[in-house]
Amino acid sequence: MHEPWTTQHSALEYQIQGWGNPYFSIGDNGHVMVTPTGPTGPAINLYELALDLKARGLVMPMLFRFSDIVGHRIERISKSFQRAIEEYSYAGNYRGVFPVKVNQQRHVVEEVARGGLPYNFGLEAGSKPELLIALSVTLPQDSLIICNGYKDTKYIETALLAQRMNKTVIIVLERIEEVDTVLDASQRLGIVPVLGVRAKLTSKGVGRWARSAGDRAKFGLTTAEIVQLVDRLAQHQMLHTLQMLHFHIGSQISSIIPIKNAMQEASNIYVELAKMGCAMGYMDVGGGLAIDYDGSKTDFHASKNYDLQEYAYDIVASIQDACRKASVSVPTLVSESGRAVAAQHAVLVFEVVGKNEVRFGEPSKPPSDSHRLLLELYETYQGIMPKNVQESFHDASQAKEESISLFRYGYMTLRERAQAERLYWHCCEKIANTLQRVKFIPEELQDLDRTLSAIYYCNFSIFQSAPDIWAIDQLFPIMPIHRLEERPTVSATLADLTCDSDGQIENFIDVEDVKNTLNVHPLAEGEPYLMGMFLNGAYQEILGDMHNLFGDTNAAHVKLDGDGYRIDHVVRGDSVTEVLRYVEYDPAQMVEAVRRQAESAVSERRLTNEQMRTLLDHYEASLRSYTYLTED
Ligand SMILES: *Cc1c(COP(=O)(O)O)cnc(C)c1O
């Protein structure tokens, strides 16, 4: 017999203490609890919050943003650097910036500005539109605006002019060609630029984004180009304008080693630039600070083997060491953490709307005059035991193959073939159950569990809400947000609403590597089953697309208020009309076209008046509705 299931078992099952700490945990009531300012602060019951909003007509799927988490992350990052600075008696400051590309939503960027106020947090723009955002936001007095990306004259001139509005706007040269454009613009406007240079380091990151560094990286100057840049600036008596060294070796850097290596290389370049007479003063270490999506604390791509404090210590120590050796004064430290600021604040909550679950149970004995093959299969079924699982699986598989050829040559009826197939699945199910009592599972049987698992159909689109699952096999923690005091007895994969076979989730976080199915609860009649996809706040929203015309989901901004919470903003998801307009349809014309066809169907008596009205009512109501499944 199993021991009774508790919420502690669920915590282990879903690894929530690993990836959820300090914002997500399981309450005694079996619901996921959110603590936006850490475990000592107020808690919000995610399940009740979702039902609460549903009662107000905001249906799922819904993206919840816990704005306080953004502020809390900024505080944690800034304080880690402050602590490292104090402990090492580092004679410089830390000024973080948030890369707008990670989440451009106005409410998020405004939250960064608000939460970053005590820490002089600024913004990083990777394009002209993002610079326009950065300039429109009220930022702390001493914060930085950093301009990266491909730049045209307007981008550069805007950045230069913005300096006259009491902002420190640093133009990072990402390609050697940009220096002439900047010098020209600066001369034309009579404004001296504050320049940075992005170095192409030879120290690479790891995993998916390793190509962000190295000789073939898209952006950055090689050492030869950096020297060329220095000479060019010297020619124009502009050496004093180069104030910052920048590098970015990729995102989600799961190991501390490449970070240390990059820091060491960059620190040496920094002191060299200072010695060559450049003003310097800032060292920008880019992004890459990882999120532990699977909670394993390892250098697996979905995890990280270092903590925030270690990261800050290593950066401070490395540059301090290099500066000390070269008697160069230490720079203000800048980092551009995006994922590490934004990922945790957003949770997608969605409902399971159906399932495809095959339970075979006990087969009935075929009558003795049945096809020989059916009798053999039944015998195989009956003989399955721990000692012969592999052999039984062979026998069953062979019989199934044989039934297919017998059918092909006319020696078996369709009904008989179907019976053989069913018996085969009965065998598989019994083998899978028997395997639970076997210590060593043969390789060919390892997939059986997945083959027999249920599919839970979920009311959301991966392409819209978590495109990285599809694009780069990213792992997000996914789990039910209630019934966690109950044993999850169904092993399932998840499928979304799109008709795309890629719209499925078959990889889930696991302590070791990944697992192919997720344990969930049986659906209860007439009761919603709600699941959450966590750590969803970085990159997903803007990369999301309208595959199958599923649009933006509803979003609610939840803010702590005393011991409770308030809903700050609700952003309604797209209606069908909105997504159709996006692809250039005119909904009024569409209604008209359908009306005309219906009219002629009525006049030719293929449709009754009543039926025509129902059709047009449905058509018009659907145009106004949410793009996802709704109950009414
Ligand atoms: C994308 C990007 C970042 C953010 O990286 P994270 O890994 O999300 O922290 C920072 N700087 C630059 C230049 C980038 O391109």
XYZ file of C-alpha atoms and ligand atoms in Angstrom:
647
model
C 0.000 0.000 0.000
C 1.033 3.578 -0.650
C 1.636 5.874 2.287
C -0.854 8.769 2.408
C -0.064 11.606 0.002
C 0.650 15.055 1.439
C 1.467 18.476 0.050
C 5.141 17.703 0.830
C 4.992 14.859 -1.669
C 3.594 17.262 -4.245
C 6.381 19.729 -3.502
C 8.917 17.008 -4.336
C 6.961 15.746 -7.309
C 6.933 19.177 -8.962
C 10.295 20.415 -7.584
C 8.627 23.633 -6.448
C 11.133 24.228 -3.643
C 13.873 24.255 -6.260
C 12.476 26.610 -8.886
C 9.779 28.322 -6.824
C 11.843 29.641 -3.956
C 11.129 32.288 -2.619
C 7.981 33.180 -4.567
C 5.984 29.987 -5.048
C 5.112 27.219 -2.621
C 2.291 24.864 -1.748
C -0.108 25.827 1.023
C -1.634 23.371 3.521
C -4.849 23.692 1.532
C -3.177 22.037 -1.458
C -3.135 25.265 -3.481
C -0.144 27.043 -4.975
C 0.647 30.129 -2.910
C 2.445 33.186 -4.246
C 4.628 35.292 -1.959
C 5.740 38.212 -4.161
C 8.106 39.665 -1.567
C 9.417 36.348 -0.282
C 8.140 33.844 2.276
C 7.941 36.344 5.134
C 5.624 38.652 3.185
C 1.908 38.334 2.408
C 0.741 35.315 0.422
C -1.766 35.105 -2.418
C -3.679 31.920 -3.148
C -3.230 31.459 -6.909
C -6.150 29.068 -7.319
C -8.595 31.343 -5.533
C -7.270 34.341 -7.431
C -7.952 32.575 -10.730
C -11.488 31.619 -9.675
C -12.076 35.129 -8.388
C -11.239 36.656 -11.744
C -13.202 33.993 -13.573
C -16.226 34.993 -11.530
C -15.694 38.547 -12.781
C -15.822 37.304 -16.347
C -12.104 37.115 -17.028
C -11.720 33.648 -18.362
C -8.678 31.515 -18.735
C -6.094 31.294 -20.146
C -4.889 34.192 -18.097
C -1.461 35.604 -17.507
C -0.943 36.771 -13.957
C 1.733 39.349 -13.362
C 2.892 39.762 -9.813
C 4.440 43.211 -10.155
C 6.017 43.104 -6.708
C 8.237 40.249 -7.876
C 9.872 42.530 -10.457
C 10.739 45.045 -7.750
C 11.900 42.292 -5.434
C 14.210 40.857 -8.088
C 15.776 44.252 -8.741
C 16.310 44.661 -5.025
C 17.954 41.228 -4.739
C 20.275 41.789 -7.688
C 21.276 45.286 -6.585
C 21.798 44.211 -2.982
C 23.972 41.276 -4.051
C 26.250 43.676 -5.891
C 26.197 46.139 -2.996
C 27.179 43.373 -0.636
C 30.034 42.238 -2.881
C 31.175 45.856 -3.201
C 31.190 46.305 0.572
C 32.864 43.007 1.338
C 35.647 43.546 -1.154
C 35.913 47.278 -0.314
C 35.435 47.957 -3.991
C 35.762 51.679 -4.687
C 32.936 51.843 -7.216
C 29.158 51.531 -7.537
C 26.655 49.268 -9.220
C 24.067 50.547 -11.706
C 21.861 47.848 -13.169
C 19.830 48.274 -16.329
C 16.850 46.272 -17.556
C 16.994 45.198 -21.210
C 13.647 46.295 -22.599
C 13.584 43.468 -25.174
C 12.967 40.912 -22.426
C 9.515 42.284 -21.717
C 8.430 45.542 -23.338
C 4.955 45.617 -21.784
C 4.399 49.111 -20.465
C 3.288 47.952 -17.030
C 6.415 45.836 -16.686
C 8.800 48.598 -17.752
C 7.012 51.021 -15.418
C 7.350 48.505 -12.610
C 11.088 48.283 -13.315
C 11.321 52.066 -13.068
C 9.302 52.128 -9.843
C 11.012 49.153 -8.205
C 14.407 50.343 -9.404
C 14.096 53.828 -7.931
C 16.102 53.153 -4.741
C 18.793 51.379 -6.761
C 19.201 53.755 -9.689
C 18.151 51.051 -12.077
C 18.077 52.083 -15.722
C 17.112 50.621 -19.071
C 18.894 49.051 -22.008
C 17.528 49.521 -25.519
C 18.378 47.113 -28.308
C 16.636 49.008 -31.078
C 15.222 52.424 -31.935
C 11.664 51.616 -30.798
C 13.051 50.407 -27.473
C 15.030 53.629 -27.081
C 11.786 55.541 -27.584
C 10.300 53.543 -24.697
C 13.333 54.157 -22.485
C 13.139 57.908 -23.080
C 9.455 58.088 -22.221
C 9.764 56.437 -18.821
C 10.563 58.382 -15.664
C 13.826 56.896 -14.474
C 15.885 57.543 -11.338
C 18.212 60.567 -11.576
C 21.481 58.624 -11.610
C 20.393 55.748 -13.792
C 21.773 54.843 -17.188
C 20.190 54.352 -20.583
C 22.300 52.040 -22.696
C 21.874 51.906 -26.459
C 22.755 48.645 -28.147
C 21.785 47.058 -31.438
C 21.974 48.163 -35.051
C 21.846 51.934 -35.235
C 20.894 54.404 -37.946
C 21.456 58.160 -37.849
C 18.081 58.881 -36.253
C 18.742 56.379 -33.463
C 22.139 57.949 -32.768
C 20.924 61.559 -32.972
C 18.000 60.798 -30.675
C 20.398 59.245 -28.164
C 22.702 62.278 -28.325
C 19.909 64.819 -27.973
C 18.425 62.919 -25.037
C 21.574 63.674 -23.047
C 20.462 67.298 -22.936
C 17.420 66.153 -20.958
C 19.666 65.264 -18.023
C 19.969 61.628 -18.877
C 23.104 59.534 -19.154
C 22.677 57.883 -22.505
C 25.536 55.610 -23.498
C 25.907 54.680 -27.151
C 27.520 51.267 -27.423
C 29.451 50.734 -30.628
C 28.638 47.237 -31.787
C 30.295 47.479 -35.207
C 33.363 49.447 -36.193
C 31.395 51.264 -38.938
C 29.219 52.924 -36.330
C 31.973 55.156 -35.061
C 31.882 57.422 -38.135
C 28.118 57.827 -37.978
C 28.385 58.784 -34.322
C 31.259 61.230 -34.853
C 29.393 62.908 -37.730
C 26.176 63.214 -35.750
C 28.021 64.496 -32.728
C 29.694 67.198 -34.808
C 26.445 68.187 -36.500
C 24.573 68.535 -33.217
C 27.471 69.884 -31.197
C 26.912 67.259 -28.512
C 29.767 65.174 -27.145
C 28.783 61.496 -27.026
C 29.230 59.072 -24.155
C 30.529 55.989 -25.893
C 30.795 52.346 -25.009
C 32.259 49.526 -27.025
C 31.058 45.956 -27.170
C 33.910 43.490 -27.166
C 33.751 40.208 -29.024
C 35.257 37.993 -26.363
C 36.883 34.681 -27.131
C 35.367 33.260 -23.941
C 32.083 31.799 -25.018
C 28.959 31.148 -23.055
C 27.453 27.693 -22.980
C 24.472 26.048 -24.609
C 21.971 27.723 -26.835
C 23.489 31.169 -26.860
C 27.156 30.235 -27.157
C 27.294 31.961 -30.526
C 26.686 35.360 -28.892
C 30.421 35.433 -28.271
C 33.478 34.395 -30.230
C 34.855 35.545 -33.563
C 31.669 34.769 -35.479
C 29.404 36.623 -33.053
C 26.922 38.958 -34.674
C 27.846 41.992 -32.623
C 30.932 43.357 -31.032
C 34.407 44.461 -32.022
C 37.380 42.132 -32.189
C 40.530 43.228 -30.375
C 41.936 44.449 -33.700
C 38.847 46.564 -34.271
C 38.923 47.919 -30.725
C 42.478 49.145 -31.282
C 41.384 50.636 -34.610
C 38.539 52.406 -32.791
C 40.916 53.837 -30.183
C 43.208 55.172 -32.922
C 40.279 56.707 -34.732
C 39.007 58.432 -31.588
C 42.527 59.687 -30.817
C 42.728 61.212 -34.311
C 39.618 63.244 -33.510
C 40.769 64.127 -29.970
C 37.801 62.107 -28.748
C 39.497 59.504 -26.542
C 37.708 60.948 -23.524
C 34.338 59.967 -24.989
C 34.975 56.234 -24.690
C 33.763 55.467 -21.193
C 32.385 51.968 -21.181
C 33.419 48.441 -22.034
C 30.522 46.099 -22.699
C 30.194 42.394 -23.390
C 27.339 39.940 -23.553
C 28.148 36.265 -23.979
C 24.599 34.962 -24.227
C 21.530 34.219 -22.176
C 20.778 31.567 -19.521
C 24.439 30.857 -18.769
C 24.003 27.794 -16.633
C 27.587 27.503 -15.410
C 29.685 30.017 -13.508
C 32.864 29.023 -15.379
C 32.211 30.882 -18.659
C 31.131 33.920 -16.653
C 34.434 33.919 -14.775
C 36.403 33.424 -17.972
C 34.606 36.209 -19.782
C 35.051 38.523 -16.807
C 38.745 37.863 -16.695
C 39.194 38.549 -20.392
C 37.008 41.669 -20.299
C 38.742 43.023 -17.194
C 42.061 42.946 -18.978
C 40.640 44.706 -22.012
C 39.179 47.319 -19.665
C 42.488 48.186 -18.035
C 44.234 48.230 -21.408
C 41.719 50.747 -22.725
C 42.261 52.892 -19.657
C 46.004 52.707 -20.129
C 45.605 53.741 -23.772
C 44.057 56.982 -22.537
C 40.343 56.331 -22.904
C 38.266 57.920 -20.162
C 36.488 54.672 -19.163
C 34.534 54.525 -15.896
C 31.924 51.869 -16.680
C 32.135 48.120 -17.106
C 28.948 46.543 -18.465
C 28.838 42.764 -18.067
C 25.683 42.252 -20.154
C 22.995 39.706 -19.374
C 23.147 35.960 -19.063
C 22.349 35.594 -15.361
C 20.360 32.362 -15.445
C 17.082 31.150 -13.964
C 16.776 27.743 -12.358
C 13.790 26.498 -14.345
C 14.075 22.914 -13.153
C 15.215 23.640 -9.622
C 18.172 21.241 -9.845
C 20.948 23.795 -9.102
C 23.139 22.186 -11.772
C 24.763 23.401 -14.983
C 21.987 21.694 -17.002
C 20.669 24.137 -19.618
C 17.422 24.703 -17.732
C 19.231 25.383 -14.487
C 22.264 27.173 -13.032
C 25.026 26.022 -10.723
C 25.674 29.358 -9.004
C 23.663 31.867 -7.028
C 23.195 35.568 -7.380
C 25.685 36.414 -4.653
C 28.393 34.238 -6.192
C 27.772 35.926 -9.526
C 28.223 39.383 -7.996
C 31.325 38.324 -6.029
C 33.003 36.939 -9.138
C 32.353 40.051 -11.188
C 33.527 42.455 -8.511
C 36.610 40.382 -7.661
C 37.706 39.957 -11.239
C 37.640 43.599 -12.292
C 39.052 44.741 -8.968
C 41.982 42.376 -9.342
C 42.799 43.532 -12.864
C 42.500 47.230 -11.954
C 44.652 46.833 -8.865
C 47.441 45.143 -10.813
C 47.403 47.900 -13.427
C 46.833 50.771 -10.979
C 43.728 51.814 -12.844
C 40.703 53.103 -10.913
C 37.797 50.686 -10.740
C 34.698 51.302 -12.849
C 31.030 51.620 -12.013
C 29.612 48.159 -12.626
C 26.644 47.699 -14.908
C 24.745 44.501 -15.599
C 21.910 43.912 -18.035
C 19.973 41.077 -16.463
C 16.700 40.557 -18.223
C 15.632 36.980 -17.639
C 16.724 37.182 -14.004
C 14.568 40.290 -13.439
C 11.443 39.371 -15.357
C 11.049 35.589 -15.619
C 9.564 34.903 -12.211
C 6.902 37.583 -12.138
C 4.488 36.044 -14.668
C 2.446 32.859 -14.398
C 0.148 31.526 -17.067
C -2.918 29.795 -15.660
C -4.902 27.565 -17.986
C -7.619 24.996 -17.763
C -7.620 21.389 -18.881
C -10.642 21.032 -21.162
C -10.484 17.390 -22.135
C -8.439 14.257 -22.116
C -7.575 11.284 -24.190
C -6.917 8.542 -21.757
C -6.844 4.900 -22.579
C -7.359 2.495 -19.739
C -7.554 -1.093 -20.899
C -7.960 -3.074 -17.708
C -8.778 -6.754 -17.853
C -9.523 -8.218 -21.346
C -12.243 -10.807 -21.738
C -11.155 -14.247 -22.841
C -11.646 -14.785 -26.585
C -14.008 -17.703 -27.386
C -12.102 -20.914 -28.121
C -13.007 -20.844 -31.822
C -11.371 -17.397 -32.214
C -8.479 -16.757 -34.562
C -5.327 -18.583 -33.398
C -3.502 -15.280 -32.997
C -6.094 -13.867 -30.583
C -5.823 -16.961 -28.396
C -2.036 -16.648 -28.401
C -2.169 -12.985 -27.467
C -4.525 -13.721 -24.609
C -2.166 -16.391 -23.374
C 0.717 -13.915 -23.514
C -1.382 -11.455 -21.527
C -2.102 -13.972 -18.819
C 1.495 -15.030 -18.493
C 2.964 -11.543 -17.897
C 5.041 -11.414 -14.698
C 8.121 -9.484 -13.491
C 10.465 -12.251 -14.682
C 9.335 -12.244 -18.308
C 8.275 -8.648 -19.121
C 10.741 -8.309 -21.956
C 9.861 -11.656 -23.500
C 6.122 -10.954 -23.176
C 6.582 -7.603 -24.846
C 8.349 -9.336 -27.744
C 5.608 -11.905 -28.100
C 2.864 -9.275 -28.020
C 4.650 -7.019 -30.504
C 5.295 -9.905 -32.856
C 1.663 -10.986 -32.724
C 0.559 -7.453 -33.535
C 2.901 -7.348 -36.543
C 1.599 -10.696 -37.675
C -2.006 -9.547 -37.420
C -1.166 -6.692 -39.763
C 0.275 -8.998 -42.430
C -2.510 -11.528 -42.036
C -4.996 -8.736 -42.576
C -3.090 -7.451 -45.586
C -3.272 -10.861 -47.286
C -6.913 -11.403 -46.439
C -6.490 -14.017 -43.700
C -7.957 -11.860 -40.967
C -11.087 -9.691 -40.809
C -11.007 -6.046 -39.782
C -12.814 -6.956 -36.587
C -10.224 -9.621 -35.772
C -7.384 -7.245 -36.452
C -8.996 -4.708 -34.113
C -9.281 -7.360 -31.399
C -5.611 -8.225 -31.817
C -4.664 -4.564 -31.515
C -6.709 -4.171 -28.356
C -5.163 -7.279 -26.806
C -1.737 -5.905 -27.646
C -2.527 -2.731 -25.697
C -3.873 -4.790 -22.802
C -0.504 -6.536 -22.749
C 1.389 -3.207 -22.853
C -0.625 -1.844 -19.972
C -0.060 -4.949 -17.882
C 3.649 -4.874 -18.726
C 3.874 -1.202 -17.722
C 2.150 -1.954 -14.421
C 4.393 -4.946 -13.836
C 7.483 -2.832 -14.546
C 6.775 -0.841 -11.401
C 7.886 -3.916 -9.481
C 11.031 -4.415 -11.546
C 14.335 -2.830 -10.583
C 16.012 -2.774 -13.959
C 13.873 -1.549 -16.845
C 15.105 -2.777 -20.248
C 15.760 0.039 -22.694
C 13.103 -0.964 -25.197
C 10.469 -0.755 -22.469
C 11.465 2.624 -21.160
C 9.181 4.422 -23.566
C 6.141 2.329 -22.730
C 5.021 4.688 -20.029
C 4.842 7.585 -22.447
C 3.068 5.504 -25.080
C 0.406 4.627 -22.541
C 0.150 8.072 -20.969
C -2.921 10.226 -21.218
C -3.117 13.429 -23.230
C -4.602 16.380 -21.376
C -5.979 19.018 -23.727
C -5.388 22.513 -22.432
C -7.059 25.797 -23.255
C -4.043 27.793 -24.422
C -1.581 28.034 -27.280
C 2.087 27.229 -26.836
C 2.888 29.436 -29.827
C 1.262 32.446 -28.187
C 2.125 31.921 -24.522
C 5.339 29.890 -24.389
C 6.886 29.950 -27.868
C 10.306 28.927 -26.559
C 8.912 25.460 -25.808
C 8.375 25.091 -29.510
C 11.341 27.079 -30.783
C 14.202 26.016 -28.526
C 12.838 23.177 -26.352
C 12.847 25.450 -23.335
C 11.583 23.885 -20.128
C 9.166 25.746 -17.878
C 7.905 24.357 -14.598
C 4.302 23.260 -15.102
C 2.015 21.885 -12.406
C -1.576 21.812 -11.188
C -2.304 24.771 -8.911
C -4.778 22.932 -6.669
C -5.557 19.397 -5.392
C -1.940 19.155 -4.296
C -2.896 17.269 -1.150
C -4.082 14.521 -3.493
C -1.900 11.917 -5.212
C -1.535 12.643 -8.940
C -2.326 9.236 -10.386
C -2.464 10.006 -14.105
C 0.661 10.233 -16.178
C 0.036 12.664 -19.018
C 1.476 14.820 -21.749
C -0.161 18.161 -22.532
C -1.601 19.330 -25.814
C -2.657 22.863 -26.663
C -5.572 24.091 -28.772
C -3.704 24.564 -32.028
C -4.067 21.935 -34.716
C -0.280 21.797 -34.954
C 1.387 18.595 -33.825
C 4.158 20.771 -32.375
C 1.605 22.269 -29.995
C 2.331 19.600 -27.399
C 4.383 19.455 -24.262
C 6.246 16.187 -23.867
C 9.237 17.384 -21.893
C 8.936 18.326 -18.269
C 11.442 19.364 -15.668
C 12.994 16.576 -13.658
C 15.775 16.350 -11.094
C 17.748 14.307 -13.581
C 17.541 15.485 -17.171
C 13.914 15.761 -18.328
C 10.891 13.508 -18.096
C 8.410 12.828 -20.854
C 5.202 12.784 -18.866
C 3.816 14.789 -15.994
C 1.865 13.257 -13.138
C -1.515 14.938 -12.826
C -4.863 14.271 -11.200
C -7.854 12.542 -12.762
C -10.312 15.149 -14.008
C -13.333 15.520 -11.745
C -16.737 15.844 -13.358
C -18.014 19.424 -13.359
C -14.924 20.786 -11.612
C -12.280 22.878 -13.339
C -8.737 21.547 -13.354
C -6.306 24.454 -13.351
C -2.648 24.296 -14.165
C 0.086 26.900 -14.022
C 3.087 27.452 -16.232
C 5.611 29.349 -14.157
C 8.662 31.592 -14.721
C 7.018 32.790 -17.878
C 7.812 36.520 -17.703
C 10.917 36.742 -19.900
C 10.788 36.812 -23.702
C 7.638 34.708 -24.141
C 5.063 37.394 -24.635
C 6.653 39.316 -27.422
C 7.961 36.236 -29.196
C 4.472 34.724 -29.065
C 2.618 34.520 -32.348
C -0.936 34.076 -33.543
C -0.669 30.542 -34.897
C -4.203 29.341 -35.670
C -5.270 32.888 -34.765
C -5.077 32.428 -31.022
C -4.363 35.952 -29.793
C -3.006 37.551 -26.648
C -4.396 36.062 -23.459
C -6.121 38.052 -20.735
C -3.600 39.478 -18.317
C -4.080 40.685 -14.764
C -1.586 42.745 -12.792
C -1.733 41.764 -9.178
C -0.188 43.966 -6.537
C 0.129 43.401 -2.816
C -1.993 45.760 -0.786
C -1.627 45.519 2.989
C -2.172 41.867 3.798
C -4.243 41.318 0.702
C -3.900 42.211 -2.921
C -5.497 44.394 -5.527
C -5.860 44.005 -9.256
C -3.989 46.991 -10.667
C -4.775 46.537 -14.313
C -6.603 44.084 -16.416
C -5.493 43.827 -19.995
C -8.146 42.099 -22.036
C -6.846 39.503 -24.456
C -7.492 39.846 -28.172
C -10.956 39.287 -29.555
C -11.438 37.311 -32.750
C -12.199 40.605 -34.526
C -8.842 42.023 -33.444
C -6.771 39.111 -34.698
C -8.701 39.059 -37.974
C -8.036 42.765 -38.486
C -4.365 42.046 -37.859
C -4.357 39.797 -40.919
C -6.239 42.463 -42.921
C -9.794 41.137 -42.802
C -12.720 43.476 -42.376
C -15.142 41.776 -39.974
C -18.110 43.837 -41.221
C -17.464 42.661 -44.753
C -17.089 39.098 -43.544
C -20.513 39.244 -41.866
C -21.938 40.701 -45.034
C -20.458 37.940 -47.202
C -21.889 35.235 -44.975
C -25.260 37.011 -44.807
C -25.512 37.079 -48.612
C -24.781 33.353 -48.889
C -27.299 32.612 -46.147
C -29.960 34.748 -47.869
C -29.685 32.766 -51.056
C -29.691 29.499 -49.092
C -32.940 30.653 -47.456
C -34.494 31.663 -50.770
C -33.573 28.262 -52.188
C -34.991 26.635 -49.062
C -31.722 25.006 -48.028
C -31.793 26.951 -44.761
C -34.784 28.039 -42.649
C -35.106 31.602 -41.359
C -34.528 30.278 -37.881
C -31.330 28.481 -38.938
C -30.088 31.563 -40.706
C -30.568 33.616 -37.570
C -28.682 31.053 -35.458
C -25.830 30.994 -37.958
C -25.493 34.789 -38.055
C -25.833 35.075 -34.271
C -23.022 32.565 -33.815
C -20.914 34.245 -36.450
C -21.251 37.699 -34.926
C -20.894 36.529 -31.326
C -17.725 34.612 -32.229
C -16.235 37.726 -33.804
C -16.665 39.580 -30.530
C -15.391 36.748 -28.346
C -12.026 35.752 -26.903
C -9.945 33.642 -29.294
C -9.707 30.780 -26.777
C -12.430 28.329 -25.762
C -15.148 29.921 -23.663
C -17.985 28.169 -21.924
C -20.849 30.335 -23.156
C 19.303 39.910 -24.575
C 20.334 40.748 -24.016
C 20.415 40.924 -22.620
C 19.549 40.186 -21.639
O 20.024 38.898 -21.415
P 19.436 37.996 -20.231
O 20.115 36.701 -20.443
O 17.970 37.945 -20.414
O 19.793 38.610 -18.949
C 21.354 41.802 -22.144
N 22.182 42.469 -22.978
C 22.145 42.307 -24.315
C 23.063 43.079 -25.171
C 21.235 41.439 -24.885
O 21.214 41.265 -26.202
